[in-house]
Amino acid sequence: MKRPAGSRGEYAKTAQRRQDILRTAVEVFTERGYEASSFREIAARVGMSETGVAFHFGGKAALLAAVLEIRGEQDAARWGGGGVIAPDRLTELVAHNAGQPGMVQLFTKLAAEGTSKNSRAHPFFTDRYDKIRRGTADHVRASQRDGRTRADLDPDLVAQVLIAVMDGLQVQWLYDESLDMAAAMDLLLSTWLPPHTPGPVTA
Amino acid sequence: MKRPAGSRGEYAKTAQRRQDILRTAVEVFTERGYEASSFREIAARVGMSETGVAFHFGGKAALLAAVLEIRGEQDAARWGGGGVIAPDRLTELVAHNAGQPGMVQLFTKLAAEGTSKNSRAHPFFTDRYDKIRRGTADHVRASQRDGRTRADLDPDLVAQVLIAVMDGLQVQWLYDESLDMAAAMDLLLSTWLPPHTPGPVTA
């Protein structure tokens, strides 16, 4: 039961190796999309045999699952509330995303591929859209109660539109990085402010 | 120089063959995206040899070009103005698209893949977004002059948001066809109507 000498070094090496593999998987998935990426190419780029990579991650699907899980954890850590973002922080999110075009491109491609029911990414994105749509609608309702958003708008439709604008602006921006996503998002949010009602406000 | 007997029959057969190939290419591209589609699979599904398909369309890239060209022609024929759609017809466009999920999915996938600069679809979508953004902004300006849209909104940003919402709603809808894209689009457009100003209007 003696711990082998250098096991701490081995552990660090394994962790480093896993990180290298994941970073390379993100790189290849981002370039080619998931379907057209090959486990062989990922292994070749990271400088390992396919068997070597398979020791750490069983296959391409396991790599995708790990990438999605990490992203989910990062979102939850950054934005709280399970990664669901309040509308008044969406401009902040847009600015954050503008600093990581690779991740934006990867998610744009995976979300598109995932629309096929037999895609590996399908269950993840089905769940993700469902969750953020419901969570965003809750935020909108709270914002309407507080008088920060027009009360006459259907909160579920507002949530759909907000998420659609995020996704759609990112596609346009990936084609033309001179576009100001934050300004477009601000315009949208500003039009949903309550009108300035000059009459008395009932308590 | 004698015209061979049955040349009209041959011509019709060739046209039919080309249509079968294109329909199959759309089917395979829609399932797998462009990158992960193989010329071999398209040929196998249409029941021809690869050489046979290559006689009609030189390769996978030629098939993609033909699909994009046909779609461009259909859009221009349906919507006029080079396929650029006035904002007040966007709900009609959404309803039309809801009737052809395959085409919506194909374009969602191709637009995502095309964000890579080395993608075959990149030049097409770069040009497409640029054109529809400029054309839509022109429509918005006209609509502002006519008093149908709030005059205080930046028409270029409004165009970006409109196109983003179209694209983004389609992604969500491909995951959940119970979503009412037309209602979400209507909500957006309704919030951009000019406010009812009760004061006198200056001529």
CSV table of C-alpha atoms in Angstrom, one decimal:
chain,number,residue,atom,x,y,z
A,1,MET,CA,0.0,0.0,0.0
A,2,LYS,CA,3.0,2.2,-0.3
A,3,ARG,CA,2.2,5.3,-2.4
A,4,PRO,CA,4.5,5.2,-5.4
A,5,ALA,CA,7.2,7.8,-5.5
A,6,GLY,CA,6.3,10.8,-7.7
A,7,SER,CA,2.6,10.1,-7.6
A,8,ARG,CA,1.9,13.8,-7.1
A,9,GLY,CA,4.0,14.5,-10.2
A,10,GLU,CA,2.0,11.9,-12.1
A,11,TYR,CA,-1.3,13.4,-11.0
A,12,ALA,CA,-0.2,16.8,-12.1
A,13,LYS,CA,0.9,15.4,-15.4
A,14,THR,CA,-2.4,13.7,-15.9
A,15,ALA,CA,-4.3,16.8,-15.1
A,16,GLN,CA,-2.1,18.8,-17.5
A,17,ARG,CA,-2.6,16.2,-20.2
A,18,ARG,CA,-6.4,16.3,-19.8
A,19,GLN,CA,-6.4,20.1,-20.1
A,20,ASP,CA,-4.2,19.9,-23.3
A,21,ILE,CA,-6.6,17.4,-24.8
A,22,LEU,CA,-9.7,19.5,-23.9
A,23,ARG,CA,-8.2,22.7,-25.2
A,24,THR,CA,-7.3,20.9,-28.5
A,25,ALA,CA,-10.8,19.4,-28.7
A,26,VAL,CA,-12.3,22.9,-28.3
A,27,GLU,CA,-10.0,24.1,-31.1
A,28,VAL,CA,-10.9,21.3,-33.5
A,29,PHE,CA,-14.7,21.4,-32.7
A,30,THR,CA,-14.6,25.2,-33.2
A,31,GLU,CA,-13.0,24.9,-36.6
A,32,ARG,CA,-15.0,22.0,-38.0
A,33,GLY,CA,-18.0,21.6,-35.9
A,34,TYR,CA,-18.6,18.4,-33.9
A,35,GLU,CA,-19.7,16.1,-36.7
A,36,ALA,CA,-16.8,16.8,-39.1
A,37,SER,CA,-14.2,16.6,-36.3
A,38,SER,CA,-12.2,13.4,-36.0
A,39,PHE,CA,-10.8,11.9,-32.8
A,40,ARG,CA,-7.8,11.1,-34.9
A,41,GLU,CA,-7.1,14.7,-35.7
A,42,ILE,CA,-7.6,15.8,-32.1
A,43,ALA,CA,-5.0,13.1,-31.0
A,44,ALA,CA,-2.6,14.1,-33.8
A,45,ARG,CA,-2.7,17.8,-32.8
A,46,VAL,CA,-2.2,17.1,-29.2
A,47,GLY,CA,0.7,14.9,-30.1
A,48,MET,CA,-0.7,11.6,-28.7
A,49,SER,CA,-1.9,8.3,-30.0
A,50,GLU,CA,-5.7,7.8,-30.3
A,51,THR,CA,-5.3,5.1,-27.6
A,52,GLY,CA,-3.6,7.6,-25.4
A,53,VAL,CA,-6.4,10.1,-25.7
A,54,ALA,CA,-9.0,7.4,-25.3
A,55,PHE,CA,-7.4,6.6,-21.9
A,56,HIS,CA,-8.4,10.1,-20.7
A,57,PHE,CA,-11.6,10.6,-22.7
A,58,GLY,CA,-13.3,7.5,-24.1
A,59,GLY,CA,-14.1,9.1,-27.5
A,60,LYS,CA,-15.3,12.1,-29.4
A,61,ALA,CA,-18.7,12.1,-27.6
A,62,ALA,CA,-16.9,12.1,-24.2
A,63,LEU,CA,-14.8,15.1,-25.2
A,64,LEU,CA,-18.0,17.0,-26.3
A,65,ALA,CA,-19.7,16.1,-23.0
A,66,ALA,CA,-16.6,17.4,-21.1
A,67,VAL,CA,-16.5,20.6,-23.1
A,68,LEU,CA,-20.2,21.3,-22.5
A,69,GLU,CA,-20.0,20.5,-18.8
A,70,ILE,CA,-17.1,22.9,-18.3
A,71,ARG,CA,-18.9,25.6,-20.1
A,72,GLY,CA,-22.0,25.0,-18.0
A,73,GLU,CA,-19.9,25.3,-14.8
A,74,GLN,CA,-18.2,28.5,-16.0
A,75,ASP,CA,-21.5,30.1,-16.9
A,76,ALA,CA,-23.1,29.1,-13.5
A,77,ALA,CA,-20.0,30.5,-11.7
A,78,ARG,CA,-19.9,33.7,-13.6
A,79,TRP,CA,-23.6,34.6,-13.9
A,80,GLY,CA,-25.1,32.7,-10.9
A,81,GLY,CA,-28.7,31.3,-11.0
A,82,GLY,CA,-27.7,28.2,-12.9
A,83,GLY,CA,-26.3,30.4,-15.7
A,84,VAL,CA,-29.6,32.2,-16.4
A,85,ILE,CA,-28.9,35.9,-16.9
A,86,ALA,CA,-31.1,38.8,-15.9
A,87,PRO,CA,-32.0,41.0,-18.8
A,88,ASP,CA,-30.3,44.0,-17.3
A,89,ARG,CA,-27.0,42.0,-17.4
A,90,LEU,CA,-27.3,41.0,-21.0
A,91,THR,CA,-25.2,43.9,-22.3
A,92,GLU,CA,-22.5,42.7,-19.9
A,93,LEU,CA,-22.8,39.2,-21.2
A,94,VAL,CA,-22.5,40.5,-24.8
A,95,ALA,CA,-19.4,42.4,-23.9
A,96,HIS,CA,-18.0,39.3,-22.2
A,97,ASN,CA,-18.7,37.1,-25.2
A,98,ALA,CA,-17.1,39.7,-27.6
A,99,GLY,CA,-13.9,38.8,-25.8
A,100,GLN,CA,-14.1,35.1,-26.6
A,101,PRO,CA,-15.0,34.7,-30.3
A,102,GLY,CA,-13.7,31.1,-30.3
A,103,MET,CA,-16.2,30.0,-27.6
A,104,VAL,CA,-19.0,32.0,-29.3
A,105,GLN,CA,-18.3,30.3,-32.6
A,106,LEU,CA,-18.1,26.8,-31.0
A,107,PHE,CA,-21.5,27.3,-29.4
A,108,THR,CA,-23.0,28.7,-32.6
A,109,LYS,CA,-21.9,25.7,-34.5
A,110,LEU,CA,-22.9,23.2,-31.8
A,111,ALA,CA,-26.3,24.7,-31.3
A,112,ALA,CA,-26.9,24.5,-35.1
A,113,GLU,CA,-25.7,20.9,-35.3
A,114,GLY,CA,-27.8,20.0,-32.2
A,115,THR,CA,-31.0,20.9,-34.1
A,116,SER,CA,-30.8,17.4,-35.6
A,117,LYS,CA,-32.5,15.0,-33.1
A,118,ASN,CA,-29.8,12.3,-33.6
A,119,SER,CA,-27.0,14.8,-32.8
A,120,ARG,CA,-24.9,14.3,-29.7
A,121,ALA,CA,-25.5,18.0,-28.8
A,122,HIS,CA,-29.3,17.7,-29.1
A,123,PRO,CA,-30.2,16.8,-25.5
A,124,PHE,CA,-27.8,19.4,-24.1
A,125,PHE,CA,-29.2,22.3,-26.2
A,126,THR,CA,-32.8,21.2,-25.8
A,127,ASP,CA,-32.4,21.4,-22.1
A,128,ARG,CA,-30.3,24.6,-22.2
A,129,TYR,CA,-32.9,26.5,-24.3
A,130,ASP,CA,-35.7,25.3,-22.2
A,131,LYS,CA,-34.0,26.2,-19.0
A,132,ILE,CA,-32.8,29.7,-20.0
A,133,ARG,CA,-36.1,30.5,-21.6
A,134,ARG,CA,-38.0,29.7,-18.4
A,135,GLY,CA,-35.4,31.4,-16.2
A,136,THR,CA,-35.3,34.5,-18.4
A,137,ALA,CA,-39.1,34.7,-18.4
A,138,ASP,CA,-39.0,34.7,-14.5
A,139,HIS,CA,-36.5,37.5,-14.6
A,140,VAL,CA,-38.8,39.5,-17.0
A,141,ARG,CA,-41.8,39.0,-14.7
A,142,ALA,CA,-39.8,40.2,-11.7
A,143,SER,CA,-38.6,43.2,-13.8
A,144,GLN,CA,-42.2,44.0,-14.7
A,145,ARG,CA,-43.3,43.8,-11.1
A,146,ASP,CA,-40.5,46.3,-10.2
A,147,GLY,CA,-41.6,48.6,-13.0
A,148,ARG,CA,-38.3,48.2,-14.9
A,149,THR,CA,-39.9,46.6,-18.0
A,150,ARG,CA,-43.2,47.4,-19.7
A,151,ALA,CA,-45.9,45.5,-18.0
A,152,ASP,CA,-48.0,44.9,-21.1
A,153,LEU,CA,-45.5,42.5,-22.8
A,154,ASP,CA,-45.8,38.7,-22.6
A,155,PRO,CA,-42.8,37.7,-20.5
A,156,ASP,CA,-42.5,34.3,-22.2
A,157,LEU,CA,-42.3,36.0,-25.6
A,158,VAL,CA,-39.9,38.6,-24.3
A,159,ALA,CA,-37.6,35.8,-23.1
A,160,GLN,CA,-37.8,34.1,-26.5
A,161,VAL,CA,-36.9,37.4,-28.2
A,162,LEU,CA,-34.0,38.2,-25.8
A,163,ILE,CA,-32.4,34.8,-26.3
A,164,ALA,CA,-33.0,35.0,-30.0
A,165,VAL,CA,-31.3,38.4,-30.2
A,166,MET,CA,-28.3,37.1,-28.3
A,167,ASP,CA,-27.8,34.1,-30.6
A,168,GLY,CA,-28.6,36.0,-33.8
A,169,LEU,CA,-26.3,39.0,-33.0
A,170,GLN,CA,-23.4,36.6,-32.4
A,171,VAL,CA,-23.9,34.9,-35.8
A,172,GLN,CA,-23.8,38.3,-37.6
A,173,TRP,CA,-20.8,39.4,-35.4
A,174,LEU,CA,-18.8,36.3,-36.3
A,175,TYR,CA,-19.2,37.4,-39.9
A,176,ASP,CA,-18.4,41.0,-39.2
A,177,GLU,CA,-16.6,41.8,-36.0
A,178,SER,CA,-17.1,45.6,-36.5
A,179,LEU,CA,-20.7,45.2,-35.5
A,180,ASP,CA,-21.5,46.5,-32.0
A,181,MET,CA,-23.5,43.8,-30.4
A,182,ALA,CA,-23.8,45.7,-27.1
A,183,ALA,CA,-25.3,48.7,-28.9
A,184,ALA,CA,-27.9,46.5,-30.6
A,185,MET,CA,-28.8,44.8,-27.3
A,186,ASP,CA,-29.1,48.2,-25.6
A,187,LEU,CA,-31.5,49.5,-28.3
A,188,LEU,CA,-33.7,46.4,-27.8
A,189,LEU,CA,-33.7,46.7,-24.0
A,190,SER,CA,-34.3,50.5,-24.1
A,191,THR,CA,-37.5,50.0,-26.1
A,192,TRP,CA,-38.9,47.8,-23.4
A,193,LEU,CA,-38.6,50.4,-20.7
A,194,PRO,CA,-41.9,51.5,-19.3
A,195,PRO,CA,-43.3,54.6,-20.9
A,196,HIS,CA,-42.9,57.8,-18.9
A,197,THR,CA,-46.4,58.1,-17.6
A,198,PRO,CA,-47.0,61.6,-16.4
A,199,GLY,CA,-50.1,60.8,-14.4
A,200,PRO,CA,-50.2,59.8,-10.7
A,201,VAL,CA,-48.9,56.4,-9.8
A,202,THR,CA,-51.2,54.3,-7.7
A,203,ALA,CA,-49.6,52.7,-4.8
B,1,MET,CA,-25.1,18.2,-87.2
B,2,LYS,CA,-28.2,16.0,-87.1
B,3,ARG,CA,-30.0,16.3,-83.8
B,4,PRO,CA,-30.0,12.9,-82.2
B,5,ALA,CA,-33.3,11.1,-82.0
B,6,GLY,CA,-34.9,11.4,-78.5
B,7,SER,CA,-32.7,14.4,-77.5
B,8,ARG,CA,-35.8,16.0,-75.9
B,9,GLY,CA,-36.3,12.9,-73.8
B,10,GLU,CA,-32.6,12.9,-72.9
B,11,TYR,CA,-32.8,16.5,-71.9
B,12,ALA,CA,-35.8,15.9,-69.7
B,13,LYS,CA,-34.0,12.9,-68.1
B,14,THR,CA,-31.0,15.0,-67.4
B,15,ALA,CA,-33.0,17.8,-65.8
B,16,GLN,CA,-34.8,15.2,-63.7
B,17,ARG,CA,-31.5,13.6,-62.7
B,18,ARG,CA,-30.1,17.0,-61.7
B,19,GLN,CA,-33.2,17.7,-59.6
B,20,ASP,CA,-33.0,14.3,-57.8
B,21,ILE,CA,-29.3,15.0,-57.0
B,22,LEU,CA,-30.0,18.4,-55.7
B,23,ARG,CA,-32.9,17.2,-53.5
B,24,THR,CA,-30.7,14.5,-52.1
B,25,ALA,CA,-27.9,17.0,-51.5
B,26,VAL,CA,-30.2,19.2,-49.6
B,27,GLU,CA,-31.4,16.2,-47.5
B,28,VAL,CA,-27.8,15.1,-46.6
B,29,PHE,CA,-26.6,18.7,-46.0
B,30,THR,CA,-29.6,19.2,-43.7
B,31,GLU,CA,-28.9,16.1,-41.7
B,32,ARG,CA,-25.1,16.4,-41.3
B,33,GLY,CA,-24.2,20.0,-42.2
B,34,TYR,CA,-22.0,20.6,-45.2
B,35,GLU,CA,-18.6,19.7,-43.7
B,36,ALA,CA,-19.6,16.3,-42.5
B,37,SER,CA,-21.6,15.4,-45.6
B,38,SER,CA,-19.8,13.2,-48.2
B,39,PHE,CA,-20.2,13.2,-51.9
B,40,ARG,CA,-20.1,9.4,-51.7
B,41,GLU,CA,-23.2,9.3,-49.5
B,42,ILE,CA,-25.1,11.7,-51.7
B,43,ALA,CA,-24.3,9.5,-54.7
B,44,ALA,CA,-25.3,6.3,-52.9
B,45,ARG,CA,-28.6,7.8,-51.7
B,46,VAL,CA,-29.6,9.0,-55.2
B,47,GLY,CA,-28.6,5.6,-56.6
B,48,MET,CA,-25.7,6.7,-58.8
B,49,SER,CA,-22.0,6.3,-59.0
B,50,GLU,CA,-19.8,9.2,-57.7
B,51,THR,CA,-18.6,9.6,-61.3
B,52,GLY,CA,-22.2,9.8,-62.4
B,53,VAL,CA,-23.0,12.6,-60.0
B,54,ALA,CA,-19.8,14.4,-60.8
B,55,PHE,CA,-20.9,14.5,-64.4
B,56,HIS,CA,-23.8,16.8,-63.3
B,57,PHE,CA,-22.1,18.6,-60.4
B,58,GLY,CA,-18.3,18.5,-60.2
B,59,GLY,CA,-18.2,17.9,-56.5
B,60,LYS,CA,-19.6,18.7,-53.1
B,61,ALA,CA,-18.7,22.4,-53.4
B,62,ALA,CA,-20.6,22.6,-56.7
B,63,LEU,CA,-23.7,21.1,-55.1
B,64,LEU,CA,-23.6,23.6,-52.2
B,65,ALA,CA,-23.2,26.5,-54.7
B,66,ALA,CA,-26.2,25.2,-56.7
B,67,VAL,CA,-28.3,24.8,-53.5
B,68,LEU,CA,-27.5,28.4,-52.3
B,69,GLU,CA,-28.1,29.8,-55.8
B,70,ILE,CA,-31.6,28.2,-56.0
B,71,ARG,CA,-32.5,29.5,-52.6
B,72,GLY,CA,-31.3,33.0,-53.5
B,73,GLU,CA,-33.5,32.9,-56.7
B,74,GLN,CA,-36.5,31.6,-54.7
B,75,ASP,CA,-36.1,34.3,-52.1
B,76,ALA,CA,-35.8,37.0,-54.7
B,77,ALA,CA,-38.9,35.7,-56.6
B,78,ARG,CA,-41.0,35.4,-53.4
B,79,TRP,CA,-40.0,38.6,-51.6
B,80,GLY,CA,-38.8,40.9,-54.4
B,81,GLY,CA,-36.1,43.5,-53.8
B,82,GLY,CA,-33.3,41.0,-54.1
B,83,GLY,CA,-34.8,38.9,-51.3
B,84,VAL,CA,-34.6,41.8,-48.7
B,85,ILE,CA,-37.8,41.8,-46.7
B,86,ALA,CA,-39.6,44.8,-45.4
B,87,PRO,CA,-40.1,44.7,-41.6
B,88,ASP,CA,-43.9,44.7,-41.9
B,89,ARG,CA,-43.6,41.5,-43.9
B,90,LEU,CA,-41.4,39.7,-41.4
B,91,THR,CA,-44.3,38.0,-39.7
B,92,GLU,CA,-45.3,36.6,-43.1
B,93,LEU,CA,-41.8,35.4,-43.6
B,94,VAL,CA,-41.8,33.7,-40.2
B,95,ALA,CA,-45.0,31.9,-41.1
B,96,HIS,CA,-43.6,30.9,-44.4
B,97,ASN,CA,-40.5,29.5,-42.8
B,98,ALA,CA,-42.5,27.6,-40.2
B,99,GLY,CA,-43.8,25.5,-43.1
B,100,GLN,CA,-40.3,24.4,-44.3
B,101,PRO,CA,-38.3,23.2,-41.2
B,102,GLY,CA,-35.8,21.4,-43.4
B,103,MET,CA,-34.8,24.5,-45.3
B,104,VAL,CA,-34.6,26.5,-42.0
B,105,GLN,CA,-32.4,23.8,-40.5
B,106,LEU,CA,-30.2,23.7,-43.5
B,107,PHE,CA,-29.6,27.5,-43.5
B,108,THR,CA,-29.1,27.5,-39.7
B,109,LYS,CA,-26.4,24.9,-40.0
B,110,LEU,CA,-24.8,26.4,-43.1
B,111,ALA,CA,-24.7,29.9,-41.5
B,112,ALA,CA,-23.0,28.5,-38.4
B,113,GLU,CA,-20.5,26.5,-40.4
B,114,GLY,CA,-19.9,29.5,-42.7
B,115,THR,CA,-18.6,31.6,-39.7
B,116,SER,CA,-15.2,29.8,-40.3
B,117,LYS,CA,-13.3,31.9,-42.8
B,118,ASN,CA,-12.1,28.8,-44.7
B,119,SER,CA,-15.7,27.4,-45.0
B,120,ARG,CA,-17.2,27.0,-48.5
B,121,ALA,CA,-20.3,28.8,-47.2
B,122,HIS,CA,-18.3,31.8,-45.8
B,123,PRO,CA,-18.4,34.1,-48.8
B,124,PHE,CA,-22.1,33.5,-49.4
B,125,PHE,CA,-23.2,34.3,-45.9
B,126,THR,CA,-20.8,37.3,-45.5
B,127,ASP,CA,-22.4,38.8,-48.6
B,128,ARG,CA,-25.9,37.7,-47.6
B,129,TYR,CA,-25.8,39.3,-44.1
B,130,ASP,CA,-24.2,42.4,-45.5
B,131,LYS,CA,-26.9,42.8,-48.2
B,132,ILE,CA,-29.9,42.0,-46.0
B,133,ARG,CA,-28.6,44.3,-43.2
B,134,ARG,CA,-28.2,47.2,-45.6
B,135,GLY,CA,-31.5,46.5,-47.3
B,136,THR,CA,-33.4,46.1,-44.1
B,137,ALA,CA,-31.9,49.4,-42.7
B,138,ASP,CA,-33.2,51.1,-45.8
B,139,HIS,CA,-36.7,49.7,-45.2
B,140,VAL,CA,-36.5,50.9,-41.6
B,141,ARG,CA,-35.6,54.4,-42.7
B,142,ALA,CA,-38.5,54.5,-45.1
B,143,SER,CA,-40.8,53.2,-42.4
B,144,GLN,CA,-39.5,55.9,-40.0
B,145,ARG,CA,-40.2,58.6,-42.6
B,146,ASP,CA,-43.7,57.3,-43.1
B,147,GLY,CA,-44.3,57.3,-39.3
B,148,ARG,CA,-44.7,53.6,-39.0
B,149,THR,CA,-41.6,53.1,-36.9
B,150,ARG,CA,-40.3,55.1,-33.9
B,151,ALA,CA,-38.1,57.8,-35.4
B,152,ASP,CA,-35.6,57.8,-32.5
B,153,LEU,CA,-34.2,54.3,-33.2
B,154,ASP,CA,-30.9,53.9,-35.1
B,155,PRO,CA,-32.1,52.1,-38.3
B,156,ASP,CA,-28.8,50.2,-38.7
B,157,LEU,CA,-29.1,48.7,-35.2
B,158,VAL,CA,-32.8,48.0,-35.7
B,159,ALA,CA,-31.9,46.1,-38.9
B,160,GLN,CA,-29.3,44.1,-36.9
B,161,VAL,CA,-31.8,43.3,-34.2
B,162,LEU,CA,-34.5,42.2,-36.7
B,163,ILE,CA,-32.2,39.9,-38.5
B,164,ALA,CA,-30.9,38.5,-35.3
B,165,VAL,CA,-34.3,37.8,-33.9
B,166,MET,CA,-35.3,36.0,-37.2
B,167,ASP,CA,-32.2,33.8,-37.0
B,168,GLY,CA,-32.4,33.2,-33.2
B,169,LEU,CA,-36.1,32.4,-33.1
B,170,GLN,CA,-35.5,29.7,-35.8
B,171,VAL,CA,-32.8,28.0,-33.7
B,172,GLN,CA,-35.1,27.8,-30.7
B,173,TRP,CA,-38.0,26.7,-32.8
B,174,LEU,CA,-36.0,23.9,-34.4
B,175,TYR,CA,-35.5,22.6,-30.8
B,176,ASP,CA,-39.2,23.2,-29.8
B,177,GLU,CA,-41.7,23.5,-32.6
B,178,SER,CA,-44.4,24.5,-30.1
B,179,LEU,CA,-42.9,28.0,-30.0
B,180,ASP,CA,-44.8,30.6,-31.8
B,181,MET,CA,-42.2,32.5,-33.8
B,182,ALA,CA,-44.8,34.8,-35.4
B,183,ALA,CA,-46.1,35.9,-32.0
B,184,ALA,CA,-42.5,36.7,-30.8
B,185,MET,CA,-41.8,38.7,-34.0
B,186,ASP,CA,-45.1,40.6,-33.6
B,187,LEU,CA,-44.2,41.5,-30.0
B,188,LEU,CA,-40.9,42.9,-31.2
B,189,LEU,CA,-42.4,44.9,-34.0
B,190,SER,CA,-45.2,46.2,-31.9
B,191,THR,CA,-42.8,47.8,-29.4
B,192,TRP,CA,-41.2,49.8,-32.2
B,193,LEU,CA,-44.5,51.5,-33.3
B,194,PRO,CA,-44.4,55.2,-32.7
B,195,PRO,CA,-45.9,56.2,-29.4
B,196,HIS,CA,-49.4,57.7,-29.5
B,197,THR,CA,-48.5,61.4,-29.1
B,198,PRO,CA,-51.6,63.2,-28.0
B,199,GLY,CA,-50.2,66.6,-28.7
B,200,PRO,CA,-50.5,68.5,-32.0
B,201,VAL,CA,-48.5,67.2,-34.9
B,202,THR,CA,-46.4,69.8,-36.7
B,203,ALA,CA,-46.7,69.7,-40.5
